[in-house]
XYZ file of C-alpha atoms in Angstrom:
620
model
C 29.678 130.289 217.098
C 29.885 132.813 214.711
C 29.949 136.554 216.139
C 31.562 138.705 213.539
C 29.823 141.905 212.960
C 27.007 142.199 210.709
C 27.471 144.668 207.575
C 24.647 147.606 206.626
C 22.315 146.822 204.076
C 22.185 149.616 201.570
C 18.607 151.480 202.079
C 18.347 149.534 205.870
C 18.809 150.325 209.257
C 21.854 148.384 210.769
C 20.687 145.881 213.512
C 22.830 143.367 215.622
C 23.311 140.288 213.143
C 21.177 137.282 213.954
C 23.712 135.520 215.843
C 24.968 137.936 217.699
C 26.317 136.723 220.768
C 24.917 137.859 224.816
C 27.492 136.199 226.875
C 25.139 135.953 229.739
C 22.689 134.008 227.977
C 25.141 131.824 225.869
C 26.254 130.512 229.430
C 22.635 129.048 229.703
C 21.408 128.525 226.129
C 24.478 126.582 224.687
C 25.476 124.370 227.405
C 21.229 123.041 226.705
C 21.652 123.268 223.352
C 24.654 120.408 223.573
C 23.209 118.656 226.102
C 20.123 118.232 223.622
C 22.762 117.264 220.850
C 24.341 114.802 223.304
C 20.807 113.453 224.176
C 19.927 112.636 220.400
C 23.299 111.594 219.578
C 22.974 109.132 222.710
C 19.671 107.831 221.217
C 20.689 107.299 217.810
C 23.824 105.793 218.986
C 21.581 102.926 220.941
C 19.757 102.288 217.817
C 22.873 102.075 215.442
C 24.506 99.704 217.926
C 21.358 97.341 217.368
C 21.278 97.522 213.412
C 23.398 95.476 210.879
C 23.713 95.424 207.307
C 20.524 95.410 205.078
C 20.361 95.019 201.591
C 22.433 98.051 199.626
C 25.045 97.723 202.508
C 26.314 94.344 201.214
C 26.193 95.623 197.480
C 28.582 98.654 198.906
C 30.685 95.945 201.202
C 31.351 93.787 197.887
C 31.807 96.687 195.396
C 34.866 97.715 198.160
C 36.218 94.597 198.464
C 36.249 94.095 194.531
C 37.982 97.236 193.618
C 40.858 99.491 194.271
C 39.657 101.950 197.229
C 40.931 105.363 195.279
C 40.008 103.733 191.777
C 37.709 105.360 189.059
C 35.707 102.036 188.828
C 34.527 102.228 192.631
C 34.358 105.867 193.187
C 33.064 107.194 190.181
C 30.824 103.793 190.168
C 27.393 104.190 188.506
C 25.021 102.936 191.253
C 21.562 103.224 190.306
C 22.366 106.781 188.648
C 23.952 108.010 191.910
C 27.206 109.446 191.679
C 28.515 109.334 195.263
C 32.558 109.158 195.650
C 32.685 110.051 198.968
C 29.772 107.256 199.910
C 31.844 104.929 198.282
C 34.925 106.065 200.468
C 33.602 105.889 203.274
C 32.143 102.151 202.617
C 35.610 100.993 201.251
C 37.201 102.342 204.248
C 35.158 100.078 206.816
C 34.966 97.144 204.653
C 38.795 97.405 204.456
C 38.815 97.817 208.296
C 36.499 94.495 209.100
C 35.327 93.096 206.205
C 31.336 92.197 206.859
C 31.351 93.464 210.620
C 28.906 96.079 211.813
C 30.998 97.688 214.323
C 32.811 100.070 211.534
C 29.497 100.995 209.649
C 28.138 101.618 213.000
C 31.290 103.996 214.036
C 31.099 106.021 210.622
C 26.910 106.642 211.599
C 27.622 107.634 214.735
C 30.625 110.361 213.343
C 28.134 111.258 210.506
C 25.289 111.964 212.862
C 27.270 114.128 215.443
C 28.468 116.016 212.665
C 25.053 116.339 211.045
C 23.599 117.364 214.740
C 26.533 120.060 215.623
C 26.031 121.327 211.504
C 22.020 121.879 212.523
C 22.914 124.089 215.616
C 25.378 126.061 214.175
C 22.677 127.159 211.687
C 20.088 127.367 213.964
C 22.561 129.621 216.200
C 23.321 131.987 213.221
C 19.520 132.399 212.299
C 18.525 132.699 215.899
C 21.521 133.774 218.082
C 21.590 132.694 221.449
C 18.086 133.312 222.745
C 16.426 130.635 224.271
C 13.786 130.045 221.521
C 16.907 128.635 219.720
C 15.887 125.357 221.429
C 12.526 125.090 219.874
C 13.745 124.310 216.272
C 16.876 122.292 217.496
C 14.792 119.964 219.348
C 12.561 119.838 216.402
C 15.547 118.932 214.000
C 16.976 116.355 216.299
C 14.219 113.997 217.409
C 11.965 114.262 214.636
C 11.453 110.967 213.118
C 11.225 112.484 209.575
C 14.782 111.121 208.774
C 14.830 107.680 210.469
C 14.730 105.579 207.572
C 17.745 107.744 205.787
C 19.729 107.768 209.161
C 19.342 104.128 210.618
C 19.831 102.105 206.985
C 23.969 102.502 206.722
C 23.838 102.657 202.697
C 20.864 105.376 202.859
C 22.858 107.113 205.346
C 26.069 107.380 203.344
C 24.082 109.690 201.026
C 21.662 111.588 203.798
C 23.640 112.397 206.792
C 26.289 114.080 204.601
C 23.297 116.020 202.854
C 22.328 117.145 206.187
C 25.836 118.166 207.037
C 26.363 119.749 203.769
C 22.914 121.771 203.772
C 22.994 123.052 207.103
C 26.607 124.281 206.699
C 26.188 126.073 203.476
C 23.023 127.463 204.363
C 24.788 128.863 207.651
C 27.719 130.080 205.359
C 25.540 131.464 203.327
C 23.655 133.985 205.573
C 26.925 134.887 207.264
C 28.659 135.761 204.181
C 25.493 138.235 203.230
C 25.768 139.931 206.463
C 29.580 140.253 206.865
C 31.216 140.176 203.827
C 33.977 138.094 205.076
C 35.284 135.696 202.324
C 35.970 132.820 204.271
C 32.150 132.094 204.553
C 32.437 131.958 200.966
C 34.947 129.488 201.060
C 33.596 127.499 203.705
C 30.082 127.396 201.922
C 31.563 126.188 198.678
C 33.606 123.587 200.482
C 30.311 122.323 202.159
C 28.528 122.353 199.090
C 31.013 120.217 197.314
C 31.311 117.541 200.414
C 27.170 117.103 199.803
C 27.461 116.745 196.351
C 30.126 113.855 196.624
C 27.965 111.764 198.659
C 24.432 112.820 197.079
C 23.001 114.050 193.635
C 19.778 115.853 195.857
C 22.369 118.368 196.924
C 21.432 120.205 193.392
C 18.305 121.781 196.282
C 20.741 123.025 198.343
C 21.302 126.574 196.394
C 17.854 127.362 195.569
C 16.925 126.603 199.281
C 20.145 128.776 200.853
C 19.320 131.425 198.538
C 15.417 131.794 199.976
C 17.396 131.580 203.400
C 19.470 134.714 202.423
C 16.268 136.827 201.165
C 14.167 135.988 204.188
C 17.096 137.052 206.750
C 17.967 139.990 204.591
C 14.423 140.840 204.516
C 14.329 140.390 208.293
C 17.198 142.333 209.159
C 15.843 145.350 207.211
C 17.155 145.370 203.590
C 14.434 147.214 201.246
C 14.773 145.002 198.164
C 16.312 141.747 199.668
C 16.516 139.630 196.501
C 18.521 142.336 195.141
C 21.099 142.464 198.329
C 21.236 138.412 198.587
C 22.409 138.546 194.962
C 24.710 141.157 195.552
C 26.186 140.501 198.955
C 26.678 136.978 198.151
C 28.233 137.008 194.715
C 31.156 134.854 195.614
C 29.694 132.230 197.310
C 26.805 132.082 194.181
C 29.789 132.250 191.680
C 31.686 129.268 193.776
C 28.345 127.162 194.063
C 28.039 128.041 190.039
C 31.473 126.366 189.609
C 30.898 123.392 191.896
C 27.345 122.574 190.277
C 28.524 122.953 186.593
C 31.725 120.365 187.833
C 29.511 117.838 189.568
C 27.071 118.106 186.334
C 30.226 117.334 183.622
C 31.286 114.553 185.925
C 28.139 112.951 186.297
C 26.904 112.935 182.730
C 30.309 111.649 181.748
C 30.110 108.589 184.192
C 26.815 107.618 183.689
C 26.167 104.655 181.970
C 22.010 104.713 182.875
C 19.539 107.304 182.811
C 18.721 108.370 186.611
C 15.410 109.197 184.962
C 13.343 105.211 185.905
C 10.858 104.185 182.805
C 8.079 104.128 185.356
C 4.222 105.320 185.264
C 2.978 108.892 186.397
C 0.622 107.586 188.219
C 3.326 106.245 190.569
C 5.227 109.642 190.436
C 1.706 110.646 191.841
C 1.446 107.831 194.480
C 5.301 108.872 195.899
C 4.220 112.638 196.049
C 0.703 111.771 198.061
C 2.219 109.219 200.099
C 4.984 111.483 200.798
C 3.167 114.142 201.645
C 0.533 111.942 204.131
C 3.678 110.598 205.632
C 5.375 113.491 206.626
C 2.224 115.189 208.565
C 2.530 112.550 211.497
C 6.329 113.539 211.759
C 5.210 117.078 212.519
C 4.260 115.703 216.288
C 6.590 113.267 216.757
C 4.885 110.404 215.081
C 4.345 107.630 213.429
C 4.420 106.273 216.507
C 4.166 102.740 215.139
C 6.103 101.009 212.286
C 5.493 97.378 210.454
C 8.310 95.000 208.820
C 7.246 93.482 205.854
C 9.323 90.383 204.547
C 12.992 90.992 203.769
C 12.535 94.713 203.943
C 12.843 97.894 206.043
C 10.518 99.154 208.921
C 7.237 101.295 207.183
C 5.614 103.914 209.176
C 2.141 103.003 210.149
C 0.550 105.631 211.914
C -2.741 106.142 213.928
C -5.090 107.895 212.030
C -5.017 110.658 214.750
C -1.022 111.039 214.270
C -1.822 112.082 210.697
C -4.658 114.279 211.599
C -2.962 116.164 214.423
C 0.234 116.571 212.203
C -2.095 118.230 209.581
C -3.841 120.189 211.864
C -0.635 121.926 213.359
C 0.721 122.650 209.839
C -2.299 124.322 208.592
C -3.064 126.180 211.833
C 0.756 127.323 211.548
C 0.661 128.040 208.181
C -2.311 130.490 208.861
C -1.259 132.240 211.684
C 2.064 133.311 210.338
C 1.512 133.880 207.029
C -1.468 136.228 208.078
C 1.073 137.954 211.021
C 4.491 137.799 209.976
C 6.420 139.764 206.921
C 7.775 136.828 204.471
C 6.384 134.050 206.405
C 4.493 132.550 202.897
C 8.161 133.117 201.270
C 9.467 130.623 203.918
C 6.281 128.341 203.799
C 6.954 128.057 199.977
C 10.841 127.158 200.176
C 9.516 124.593 202.668
C 6.921 122.948 200.688
C 9.106 123.172 197.472
C 11.977 121.611 199.197
C 9.522 118.641 200.587
C 7.953 118.608 197.018
C 11.628 118.589 194.738
C 12.958 115.836 197.189
C 9.889 113.472 196.509
C 9.946 114.230 192.840
C 13.577 113.468 192.580
C 13.041 109.865 194.134
C 9.691 109.266 192.608
C 11.143 109.871 189.282
C 14.252 107.585 189.639
C 12.243 104.460 191.328
C 9.100 105.132 189.235
C 9.826 101.425 187.362
C 9.324 99.857 191.185
C 5.974 100.307 190.914
C 6.409 101.096 195.025
C 4.841 105.001 195.166
C 2.329 104.166 197.789
C 5.058 102.214 199.981
C 8.679 103.374 199.330
C 8.021 107.223 201.043
C 6.410 105.453 204.375
C 10.110 104.139 204.970
C 11.001 107.817 205.369
C 13.903 107.672 203.620
C 13.129 110.648 201.055
C 13.081 113.375 203.835
C 16.804 113.568 204.603
C 17.123 117.485 203.652
C 13.791 117.774 205.220
C 15.445 117.304 208.699
C 17.062 120.457 208.714
C 14.884 122.198 206.000
C 11.957 122.315 208.576
C 14.356 123.779 211.474
C 15.551 126.066 209.786
C 11.897 127.423 208.580
C 10.498 127.247 212.127
C 13.977 129.514 213.072
C 12.967 132.067 210.591
C 9.242 131.896 211.333
C 9.950 132.671 215.084
C 12.338 135.256 214.139
C 10.584 137.154 211.330
C 8.949 140.889 211.819
C 5.367 141.752 212.108
C 3.165 142.751 209.251
C 2.500 146.642 209.522
C -0.815 145.769 210.337
C -0.465 144.232 213.453
C 2.342 146.853 214.335
C 1.697 150.559 213.140
C 4.222 152.814 212.689
C 6.467 150.063 212.688
C 7.098 148.963 209.212
C 10.613 150.029 208.636
C 11.905 149.266 212.029
C 14.008 145.942 212.489
C 11.736 143.774 214.749
C 12.507 143.068 218.596
C 12.146 139.528 219.776
C 10.456 140.130 223.212
C 10.747 138.270 226.299
C 7.950 135.917 226.060
C 5.252 135.932 229.079
C 6.105 133.114 232.143
C 2.907 131.280 230.346
C 3.526 130.987 227.170
C 7.247 130.182 228.085
C 5.614 127.072 230.342
C 3.520 126.113 227.427
C 6.246 126.087 224.890
C 8.549 124.207 227.302
C 5.917 121.742 227.689
C 4.752 121.377 224.121
C 8.637 121.073 223.311
C 8.983 117.978 226.065
C 5.891 116.383 224.607
C 7.991 116.146 221.220
C 10.644 114.899 222.531
C 8.794 112.221 224.088
C 6.749 111.547 220.993
C 10.266 111.454 218.780
C 11.962 108.883 221.059
C 9.004 106.911 220.973
C 8.814 106.675 217.333
C 12.808 106.065 217.301
C 12.450 103.364 220.030
C 9.624 101.572 218.149
C 11.348 101.711 214.850
C 14.981 100.308 216.369
C 12.649 97.417 217.720
C 10.999 97.223 214.266
C 14.390 96.545 212.674
C 14.949 93.326 214.816
C 12.730 91.300 212.842
C 15.155 91.748 210.010
C 17.998 88.806 210.509
C 20.898 89.453 208.402
C 22.980 90.260 211.131
C 22.620 87.033 213.275
C 22.922 84.962 209.608
C 25.926 86.678 209.008
C 27.420 86.180 212.394
C 26.557 82.851 212.027
C 27.990 82.213 208.479
C 30.825 83.767 209.425
C 31.696 81.702 212.561
C 30.523 78.224 210.739
C 32.999 79.367 207.534
C 35.802 80.223 210.130
C 35.401 76.495 211.707
C 34.973 74.914 208.478
C 38.577 73.870 207.353
C 40.142 73.998 203.485
C 37.702 71.910 201.528
C 36.708 74.272 198.835
C 32.852 75.493 198.784
C 30.748 75.493 196.086
C 28.712 78.701 195.129
C 24.977 79.286 196.295
C 22.210 81.634 196.370
C 21.747 83.061 200.149
C 18.247 83.394 201.435
C 16.322 86.515 200.812
C 16.263 87.878 203.908
C 20.189 88.436 203.192
C 19.893 89.589 199.694
C 16.719 91.450 199.332
C 16.959 93.660 196.089
C 20.505 92.425 195.308
C 21.485 91.654 191.846
C 24.323 88.930 190.982
C 26.755 88.116 191.959
C 25.928 89.765 195.606
C 23.337 87.369 196.245
C 25.484 84.667 196.264
C 28.281 82.978 198.779
C 30.840 83.479 196.654
C 29.929 87.184 195.689
C 29.131 88.459 199.496
C 31.271 86.779 201.815
C 34.619 86.631 199.776
C 35.765 89.455 201.835
C 36.056 87.104 204.725
C 39.459 86.581 205.402
C 39.092 83.357 207.579
C 36.983 81.450 205.890
C 37.769 77.640 203.185
C 38.449 78.304 199.412
C 35.205 79.071 197.375
C 35.913 77.038 194.002
C 33.736 75.478 191.226
C 34.848 72.169 192.344
C 34.975 70.125 195.648
C 35.136 66.836 197.057
C 32.446 67.193 199.549
C 29.401 68.958 199.246
C 28.316 71.425 202.128
C 26.035 74.225 201.995
C 24.753 77.610 204.322
C 21.587 77.009 205.913
C 18.709 79.425 206.189
C 20.203 79.801 209.415
C 23.865 80.526 208.336
C 25.164 77.137 209.373
C 27.239 75.221 207.716
C 25.869 71.745 207.233
C 26.253 68.568 204.836
C 24.697 68.560 201.414
C 23.516 65.900 198.928
C 23.252 65.644 195.257
C 19.658 65.673 194.129
C 20.185 64.179 190.390
C 18.230 65.234 187.637
C 19.997 62.764 185.093
C 22.149 60.041 185.256
C 25.471 59.777 183.306
C 25.065 56.428 181.185
C 26.911 53.647 181.699
C 30.457 53.408 179.955
C 31.417 50.819 177.463
C 34.003 49.210 179.453
C 32.271 47.243 182.519
C 35.383 47.355 184.908
C 36.465 51.365 183.698
C 33.105 52.632 182.881
C 34.334 55.671 180.842
C 38.306 55.438 180.419
C 39.932 59.021 180.008
C 43.408 58.548 178.845
C 45.925 61.473 178.133
C 45.224 63.155 175.174
C 42.048 61.302 174.950
C 39.363 63.212 176.296
C 36.370 61.417 177.548
C 32.914 62.203 176.910
C 30.134 61.293 179.380
C 26.327 60.899 177.466
C 23.476 61.964 179.725
C 20.035 60.732 180.232
C 18.936 63.621 178.800
C 20.079 67.194 177.628
C 19.876 69.699 180.642
C 18.899 73.280 179.684
C 20.658 76.091 180.770
C 20.913 76.442 184.453
C 23.520 75.944 187.242
C 24.255 72.448 187.217
C 26.535 70.182 189.796
C 28.083 66.765 188.195
C 29.265 64.677 190.264
C 32.302 62.352 188.974
C 33.433 58.815 190.851
C 36.821 57.903 189.631
C 39.922 55.804 189.794
C 42.995 57.828 189.015
C 46.739 56.128 188.314
C 48.283 59.322 189.485
C 47.252 63.096 191.544
C 46.332 65.337 188.562
C 43.659 67.357 187.271
C 40.155 66.794 185.300
C 39.248 69.273 182.882
C 35.600 69.325 183.052
C 32.945 71.238 180.502
C 29.907 71.298 179.178
C 30.007 69.604 175.741
C 29.797 71.835 173.182
C 31.227 75.067 175.000
C 30.846 76.755 178.750
C 33.697 77.506 180.670
C 36.415 74.414 181.810
C 36.077 73.745 185.384
C 39.713 72.279 186.649
C 39.470 69.776 189.495
C 42.412 68.504 191.128
C 42.432 64.610 192.258
C 44.441 62.237 194.197
C 45.496 58.852 193.067
C 43.245 55.889 193.989
C 39.428 56.244 194.407
C 37.950 59.503 194.809
C 34.649 61.279 194.104
C 34.502 65.126 192.712
C 32.008 67.466 192.539
C 32.259 69.984 189.425
C 29.971 73.150 189.039
C 28.852 73.727 185.314
C 26.728 76.940 184.116
C 24.457 76.753 181.140
C 22.765 73.583 178.924
C 24.408 70.420 179.629
C 24.001 68.016 176.755
C 26.624 65.878 177.817
C 29.911 66.463 180.073
C 33.364 66.495 178.641
C 36.227 65.295 180.730
C 40.125 65.840 179.857
C 43.416 65.478 181.598
C 44.814 68.570 182.624
C 48.234 66.791 183.696
C 50.765 64.733 181.736
C 50.902 60.988 182.348
C 47.568 61.463 184.033
C 44.492 59.134 183.380
C 41.753 58.056 185.311
C 38.197 55.725 184.801
C 35.080 57.741 185.103
C 33.167 55.153 187.133
C 29.994 56.930 187.733
C 28.180 60.216 187.583
C 25.085 62.139 188.020
C 24.042 65.996 187.183
C 21.505 67.493 189.072
C 21.267 70.267 191.919
C 22.811 70.616 195.446
C 20.320 70.318 198.749
C 20.814 70.275 202.212
C 21.147 67.086 203.611
C-alpha cells in the first residue's frame, strides 16, 4: 500500500496522511482485509462457474467471430450507443480461446472481479489507513448485492467491472497526488481513467467524483480552502483528465452511427429514476434476499417490504446523524446521491424507448459505480472531523480517530457479520434464480449434436427465444450464432436432408410443410425439363409473399452438376450441387416467390424436375 509522506496544505496544520501505515496494526488489518477479498472472490467465482451466456453475450461472440480482433470495425463498433473497445477486445480473446464455451468468459470475470476488489481495498486504504475501521466500508463494498446484476452477466460485467477498477484507482491516485505531489500518481490516475473509458461511457462520472473526494479529504486534513487546494495540488491530474476526456469525446462522436439518446417518454425516464432509488435501498442492508426470473430474462430483485423500509431507515438515520455532527458530511452525501442519480439518468435516457423503466433497474445492472462510491462515502464519513459545536476549541485542529469502546466495537462487528450473511444470502439466491435460464444447457446440447451430425449441410433456422432474447438478426439464427463452432456440419442455403435443432438443442429430422405445390410439368415422364442453356420455370399453385421459404425439388440428373435456383423475377441465386440419377434437394429462398426458376450451373448438365413444393420446415 502507498505510504509516502503528505505535503503540507498552505494555511493548514500538517498531519500524517490518511494512508499512513502503522506496521503493528497493518500486520492485523491487512491480512483480515485480504481474507475478506478472498472470501468475496471465492463466492463470486462460485456464482460465475454456474453461469452461462445470456443475451448480448452471444452477440459479442458473434461479432468477435466475424471481425478481425484488432480491426476498427470491431473495437470501435457502435454497440447500442456504447464505445467499448476494451470490452470487445476481451470478448474477442475469449471467443478465440474457445468459441461459445463458457470457461474463457468465466476466467475473465474472475480476473476482473479480483482486480476490482483489490482496487477497492487500495482506495479505502488510502482514505482510512490501516485502522480496523477500514474493514467496515470494505465489507460493505465486497458483499453488497447492489451490483450483482452487472457483475454476473458477462456482457454487462465487461463494462461494469473495469469501471469499478478504474473508479477506485483513479480516486486513490487523485487523493495521493493531492497529498504528496508525486507525479506518478497523476500518471497512474490518468491511465486508470483511460482504462475505464475503454470499457464504459459511464466513466464520464469519474472526474467529478474524484474531485469531490479530494476536496473532502483536504478539508478533513486541515485545508482552509479545500476547493482551491484540490484544483491547485492535483492540477497535473486534472490536465491529464481533460486530455483523456477530449480524446474519448472526439472518438465517440466520430464513430457513433446512432444517437445514444433514446426517443422514449419522460415518464419512462422518471420511472427508471424512482424504481432505481427504491431498488438500491434494500441493498444497504444486504438485500433484496429474493429474486424472480421472467421468461428469457435476467433475475429481478423482489425484496420484501421490510427490506426496503429497513434500508430507507438506515440511510435516513445515517444522513441525519452525520450531517449534524460532521464537517463535510453534507458534501459526501451530495456526491453519493449525485453519482447514483447521474448513473440512473444516463441509463434512463439511453433506454427510455424500451418502456421498461419500472423493471430494468430491478436487475441491479445500473449501480456498478455505486458499489465503489458507497464504500468511499462510508470511509470518508468514518474519518471526518466533528463540527466545532461538538468539539469546542478544536475547530482548526485535525481530527483524531479515537479507539472505539469495546461495546461499540462488538456491536460494529455483529452488524458487519450480519450484513455479510445477508449479502451472501442475496448472492446465493441470485445465482439460483439464474438457473432458470437454459441458454447454457441449450448451447451444450447443440454443440454436441452438431459435432456428431456428419457433413450434410444444414439450412438456417431461428433459434428459441430463451437463447436469443433481445438479439437482432443474424445473431438470432443458427447460421449467425453457431457459425463459430469448429466442429459442425457446413451451413448452407441447400441440403439433401432436412434437420433442425429442437427446443432443447438436439438435432432431429425435419419435414417440409408445403404451402403451395409446384404445378405438374408439360412432359409426363420428365416433368419440367431443364437443359443446358435452357432454364426451367416452375409455376406454383399460388404466388407466395415475402418470407423465408424452402423449395423441395425431386430430380433425375444426367450427371453430377449444380442446380441454380432462384425466385422468378429476382432474388439471390442458390447453387445446389446434385449427383447423377434420382435425387432430392431442398433450397432456401427469401422474399416473394411467384414461381421458381431453375438453371444449369455446369456445362453439359441437364435434369428432369419431376416433383416440387414450397413451404416451411418443421420438426418431424
